[in-house]
Short mmCIF file of C-alpha atoms in Angstrom, two decimals:
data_model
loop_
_atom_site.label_atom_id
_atom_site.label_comp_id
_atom_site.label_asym_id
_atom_site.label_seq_id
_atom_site.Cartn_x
_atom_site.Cartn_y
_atom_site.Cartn_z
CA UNK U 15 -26.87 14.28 -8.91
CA UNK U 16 -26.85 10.69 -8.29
CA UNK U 17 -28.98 9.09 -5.78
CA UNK U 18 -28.57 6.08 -3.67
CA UNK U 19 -30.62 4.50 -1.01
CA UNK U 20 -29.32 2.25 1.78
CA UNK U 21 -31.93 -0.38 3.03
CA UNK U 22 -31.55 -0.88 6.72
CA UNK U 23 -33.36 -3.97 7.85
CA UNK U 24 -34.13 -4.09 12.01
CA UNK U 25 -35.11 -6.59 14.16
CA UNK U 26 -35.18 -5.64 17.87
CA UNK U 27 -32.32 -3.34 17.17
CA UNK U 28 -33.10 -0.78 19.92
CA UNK U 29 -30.21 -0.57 21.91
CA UNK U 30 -27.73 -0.92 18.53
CA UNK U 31 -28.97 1.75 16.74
CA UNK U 32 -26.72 4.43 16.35
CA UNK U 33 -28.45 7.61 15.84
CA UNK U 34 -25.99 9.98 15.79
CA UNK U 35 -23.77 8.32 13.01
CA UNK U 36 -26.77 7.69 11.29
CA UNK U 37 -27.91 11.63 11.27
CA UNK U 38 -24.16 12.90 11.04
CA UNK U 39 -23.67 10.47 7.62
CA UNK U 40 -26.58 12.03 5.97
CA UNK U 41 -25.67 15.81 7.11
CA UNK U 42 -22.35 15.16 5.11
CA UNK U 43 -23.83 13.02 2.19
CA UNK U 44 -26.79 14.74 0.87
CA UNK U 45 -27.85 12.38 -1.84
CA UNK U 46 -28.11 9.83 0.16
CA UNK U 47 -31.23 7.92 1.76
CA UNK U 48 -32.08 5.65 4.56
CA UNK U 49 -34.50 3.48 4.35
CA UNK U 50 -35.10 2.01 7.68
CA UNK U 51 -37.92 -1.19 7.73
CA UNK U 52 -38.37 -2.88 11.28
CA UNK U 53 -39.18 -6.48 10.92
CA UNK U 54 -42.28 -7.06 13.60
CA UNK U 55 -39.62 -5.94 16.58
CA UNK U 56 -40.80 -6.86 20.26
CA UNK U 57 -38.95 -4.39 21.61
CA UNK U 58 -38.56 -0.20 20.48
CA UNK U 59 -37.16 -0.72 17.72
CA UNK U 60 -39.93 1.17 15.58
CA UNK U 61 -40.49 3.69 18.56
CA UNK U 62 -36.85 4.94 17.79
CA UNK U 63 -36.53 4.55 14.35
CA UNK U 64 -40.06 7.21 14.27
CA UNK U 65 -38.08 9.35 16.39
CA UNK U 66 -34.74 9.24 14.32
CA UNK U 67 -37.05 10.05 10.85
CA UNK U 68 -38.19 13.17 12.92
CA UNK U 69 -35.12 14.41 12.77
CA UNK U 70 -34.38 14.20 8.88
CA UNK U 71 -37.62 13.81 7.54
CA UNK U 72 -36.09 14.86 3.90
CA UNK U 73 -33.54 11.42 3.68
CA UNK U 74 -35.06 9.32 6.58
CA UNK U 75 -38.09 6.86 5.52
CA UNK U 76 -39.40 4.18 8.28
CA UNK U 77 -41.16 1.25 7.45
CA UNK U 78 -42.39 -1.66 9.70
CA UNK U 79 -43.59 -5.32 8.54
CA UNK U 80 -46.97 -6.13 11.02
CA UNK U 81 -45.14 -9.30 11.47
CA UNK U 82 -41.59 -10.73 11.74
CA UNK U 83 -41.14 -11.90 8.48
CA UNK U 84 -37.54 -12.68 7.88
CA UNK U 85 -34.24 -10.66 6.61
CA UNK U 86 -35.18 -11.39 3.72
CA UNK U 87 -38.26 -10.25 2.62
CA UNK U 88 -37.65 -7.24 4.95
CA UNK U 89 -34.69 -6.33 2.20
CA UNK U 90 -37.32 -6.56 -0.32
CA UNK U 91 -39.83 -4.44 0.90
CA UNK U 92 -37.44 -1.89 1.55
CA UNK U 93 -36.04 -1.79 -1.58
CA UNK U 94 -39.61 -2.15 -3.59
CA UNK U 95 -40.82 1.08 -1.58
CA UNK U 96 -37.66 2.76 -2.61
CA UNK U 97 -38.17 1.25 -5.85
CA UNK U 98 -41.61 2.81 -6.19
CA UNK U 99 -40.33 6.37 -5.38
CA UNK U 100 -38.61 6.39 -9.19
CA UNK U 101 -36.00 8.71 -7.16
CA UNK U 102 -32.93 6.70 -7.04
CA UNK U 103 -29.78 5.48 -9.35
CA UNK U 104 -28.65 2.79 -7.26
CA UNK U 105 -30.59 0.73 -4.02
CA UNK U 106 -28.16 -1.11 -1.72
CA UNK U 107 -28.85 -2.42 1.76
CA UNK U 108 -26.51 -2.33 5.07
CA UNK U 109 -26.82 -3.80 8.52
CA UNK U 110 -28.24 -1.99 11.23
CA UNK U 111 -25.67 -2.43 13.56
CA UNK U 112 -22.68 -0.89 10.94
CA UNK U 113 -20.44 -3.80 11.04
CA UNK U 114 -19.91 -2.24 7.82
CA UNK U 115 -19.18 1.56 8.06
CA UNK U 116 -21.62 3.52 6.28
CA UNK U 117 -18.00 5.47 4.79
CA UNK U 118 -17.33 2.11 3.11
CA UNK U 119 -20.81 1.63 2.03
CA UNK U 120 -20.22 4.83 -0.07
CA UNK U 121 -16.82 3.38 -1.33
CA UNK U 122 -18.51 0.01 -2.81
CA UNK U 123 -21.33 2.53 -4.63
CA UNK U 124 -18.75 4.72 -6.07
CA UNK U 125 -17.10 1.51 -7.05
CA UNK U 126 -20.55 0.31 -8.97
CA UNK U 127 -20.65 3.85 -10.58
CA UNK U 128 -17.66 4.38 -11.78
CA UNK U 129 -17.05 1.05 -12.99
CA UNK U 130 -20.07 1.04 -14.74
CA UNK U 131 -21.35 -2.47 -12.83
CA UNK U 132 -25.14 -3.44 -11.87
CA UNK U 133 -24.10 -5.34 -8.70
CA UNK U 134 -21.57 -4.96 -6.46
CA UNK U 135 -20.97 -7.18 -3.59
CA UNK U 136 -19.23 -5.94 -0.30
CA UNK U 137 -16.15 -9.10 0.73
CA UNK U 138 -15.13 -9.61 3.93
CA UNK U 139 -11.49 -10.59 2.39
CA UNK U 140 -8.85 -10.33 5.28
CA UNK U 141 -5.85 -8.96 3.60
CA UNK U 142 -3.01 -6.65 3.95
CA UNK U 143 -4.47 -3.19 4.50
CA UNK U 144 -7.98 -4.20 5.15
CA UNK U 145 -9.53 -4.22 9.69
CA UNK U 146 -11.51 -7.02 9.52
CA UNK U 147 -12.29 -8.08 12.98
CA UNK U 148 -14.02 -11.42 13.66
CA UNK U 149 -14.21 -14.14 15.41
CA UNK U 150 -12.81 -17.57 14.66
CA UNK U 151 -15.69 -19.75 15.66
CA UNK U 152 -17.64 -17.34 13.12
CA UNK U 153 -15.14 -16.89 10.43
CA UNK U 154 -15.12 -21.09 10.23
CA UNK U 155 -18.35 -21.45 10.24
CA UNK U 156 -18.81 -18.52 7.41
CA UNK U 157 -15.89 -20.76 5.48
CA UNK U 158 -18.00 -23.69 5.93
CA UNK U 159 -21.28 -21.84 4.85
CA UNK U 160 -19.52 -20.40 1.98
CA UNK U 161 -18.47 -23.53 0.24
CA UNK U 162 -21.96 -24.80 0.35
CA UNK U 163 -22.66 -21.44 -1.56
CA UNK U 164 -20.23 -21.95 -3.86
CA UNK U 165 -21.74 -25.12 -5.22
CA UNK U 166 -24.59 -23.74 -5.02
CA UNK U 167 -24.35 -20.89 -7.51
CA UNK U 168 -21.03 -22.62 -9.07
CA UNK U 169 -19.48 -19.02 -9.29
CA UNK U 170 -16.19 -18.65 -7.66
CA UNK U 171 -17.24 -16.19 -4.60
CA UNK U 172 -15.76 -15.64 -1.46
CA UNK U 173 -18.41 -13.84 0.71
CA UNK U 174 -22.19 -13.66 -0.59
CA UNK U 175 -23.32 -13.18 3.41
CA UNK U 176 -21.29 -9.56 4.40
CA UNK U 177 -24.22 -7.14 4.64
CA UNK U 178 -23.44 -4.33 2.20
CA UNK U 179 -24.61 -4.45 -1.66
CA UNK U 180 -25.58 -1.96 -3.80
CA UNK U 181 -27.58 -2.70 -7.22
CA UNK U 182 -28.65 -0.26 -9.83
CA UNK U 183 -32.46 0.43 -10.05
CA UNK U 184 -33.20 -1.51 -13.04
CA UNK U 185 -31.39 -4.63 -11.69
CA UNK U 186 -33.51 -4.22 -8.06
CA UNK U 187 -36.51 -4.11 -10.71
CA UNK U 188 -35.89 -7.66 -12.35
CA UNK U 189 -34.42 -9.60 -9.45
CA UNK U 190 -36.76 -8.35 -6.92
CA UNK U 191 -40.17 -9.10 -8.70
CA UNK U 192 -40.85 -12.31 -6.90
CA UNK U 193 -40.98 -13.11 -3.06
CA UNK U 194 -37.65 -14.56 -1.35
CA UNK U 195 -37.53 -17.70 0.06
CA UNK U 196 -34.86 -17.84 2.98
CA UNK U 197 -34.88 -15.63 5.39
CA UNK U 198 -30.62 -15.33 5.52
CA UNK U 199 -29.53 -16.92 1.86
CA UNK U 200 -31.80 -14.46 -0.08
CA UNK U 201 -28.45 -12.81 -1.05
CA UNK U 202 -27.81 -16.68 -2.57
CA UNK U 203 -31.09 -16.09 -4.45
CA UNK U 204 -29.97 -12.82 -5.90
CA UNK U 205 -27.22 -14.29 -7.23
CA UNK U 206 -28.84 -16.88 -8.60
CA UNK U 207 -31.40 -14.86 -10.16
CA UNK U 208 -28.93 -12.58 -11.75
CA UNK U 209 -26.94 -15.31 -13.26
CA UNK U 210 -30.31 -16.50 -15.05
CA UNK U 211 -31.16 -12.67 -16.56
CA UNK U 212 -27.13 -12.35 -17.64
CA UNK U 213 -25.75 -15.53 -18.11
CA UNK U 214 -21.95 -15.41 -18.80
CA UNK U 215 -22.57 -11.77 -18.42
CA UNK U 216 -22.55 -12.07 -15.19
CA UNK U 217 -18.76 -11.76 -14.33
CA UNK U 218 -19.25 -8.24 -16.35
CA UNK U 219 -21.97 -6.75 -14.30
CA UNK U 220 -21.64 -8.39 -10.86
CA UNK U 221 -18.19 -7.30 -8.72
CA UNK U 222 -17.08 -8.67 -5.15
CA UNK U 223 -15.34 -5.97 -4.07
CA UNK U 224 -13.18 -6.50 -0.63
CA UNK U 225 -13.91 -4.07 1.99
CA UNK U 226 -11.82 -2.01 3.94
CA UNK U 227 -12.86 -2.29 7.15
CA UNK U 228 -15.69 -4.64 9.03
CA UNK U 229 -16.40 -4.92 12.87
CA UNK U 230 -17.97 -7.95 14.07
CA UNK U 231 -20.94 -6.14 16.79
CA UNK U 232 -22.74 -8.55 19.19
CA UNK U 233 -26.55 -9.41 19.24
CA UNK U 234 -26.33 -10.92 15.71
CA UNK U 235 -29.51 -12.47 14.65
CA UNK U 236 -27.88 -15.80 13.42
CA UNK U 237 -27.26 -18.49 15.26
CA UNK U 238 -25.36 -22.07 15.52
CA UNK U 239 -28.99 -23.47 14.71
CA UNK U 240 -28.95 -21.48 11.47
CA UNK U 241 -25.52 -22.34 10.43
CA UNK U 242 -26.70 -26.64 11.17
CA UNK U 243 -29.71 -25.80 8.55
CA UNK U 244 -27.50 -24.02 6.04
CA UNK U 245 -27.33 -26.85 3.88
CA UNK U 246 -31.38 -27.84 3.61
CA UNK U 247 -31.87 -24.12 3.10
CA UNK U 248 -29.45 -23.95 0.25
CA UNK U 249 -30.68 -26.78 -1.65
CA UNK U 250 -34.54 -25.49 -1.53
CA UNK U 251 -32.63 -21.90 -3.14
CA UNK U 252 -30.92 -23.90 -5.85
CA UNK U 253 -34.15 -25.73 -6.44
CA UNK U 254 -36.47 -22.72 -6.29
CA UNK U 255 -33.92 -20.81 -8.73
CA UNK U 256 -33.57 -23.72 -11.73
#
């Protein structure tokens, strides 16, 4: 049987955790495991996430950082420790707050599998028959954000940011060997990484595959701040990734 784990990244996530979709996903979806790594949280974040492993100790693993160190690098620890456990076919990660449905999570890894990719790349593409619900200040500033990505990585992609990708092991092995260096544009990074171990490859083994359904949840973690210092932030990616 196949096995995937989902790395869920949390940073003072307390009162948007949702335990029961969490522990009713995995009662239906056996070979499937969370990996759950709070990010230095001031608040109970780790105190519930303990709790919620109690409950499924057999597909529930929780992590914690000492210190806030970043999306990023949270990601990466998650996935290493999953990494290490030599138990898995594929390694994705997923918000905390399900923006993204875990249900659709399973369709882009199905997707990967079946279509015999290494990558695959959840899009927020708003289209006839997809529920993507968000906001215009943030969908304009995600247009904005995405163009400076685009000339960044000169690959023709419409959403590197949505927070649902799923990798097979080997690629997590190679593009996760070395430390990220942005705490929100390490998904640039992977990108950027990949297209150095593929080359033209690349539009073989990496898919952007548009989602179904995505619900913008408040208490995100980015701000207007973040968007202003998008462009600084890209260019030390691009320069760090020659």
């Amino acid at each position: 049987m196949s096995k995937t784990a989902i790395i869920i990244p949390c940073y003072n996530e307390a009162n948007r955790l949702k335990e029961e979709e969490f522990l009713s996903f995995l009662a239906l979806m056996p070979n499937y495991y969370l990996y759950f790594v709070d990010d230095g949280s001031t608040d109970a974040t780790y105190q519930f996430l303990k709790q919620l492993e109690s409950k499924n100790t057999n597909q529930i693993f929780c992590l914690q950082n000492p210190k806030n160190i970043g999306k990023g690098e949270t990601v990466r620890n998650g996935m290493l420790s999953a990494l290490k456990s030599e138990e898995y076919n594929q390694i994705g990660f997923l918000d905390a707050d399900l923006s993204t449905p875990l249900t659709v999570f399973v369709d882009i890894t199905n997707f990967l599998i079946h279509e015999n990719r290494k990558a695959v790349f959840g899009s927020r593409l708003k289209i006839a028959g997809t529920h993507i619900d968000r906001s215009p200040i943030r969908h304009v500033l995600g247009r904005f954000i995405a163009t400076l990505i685009s000339w960044t990585i000169q690959i023709p992609f419409y959403d590197t940011q949505c927070g649902a990708k799923v990798f097979t092991t080997d690629t997590i092995s190679k593009v996760c060997k070395k430390p990220f260096i942005s705490r929100w544009f390490f998904d640039v990074e992977i990108i950027l990484r990949m297209k150095k171990l593929w080359g033209e490859n690349i539009y073989r083994n990496l898919h952007e595959y548009p989602i179904q359904e995505w619900k913008q949840v408040n208490g995100s973690k980015v701000t207007i701040l973040d968007g202003i210092k998008a462009p600084f932030e890209l260019w030390k990616v691009k320069r760090d990734n020659r």
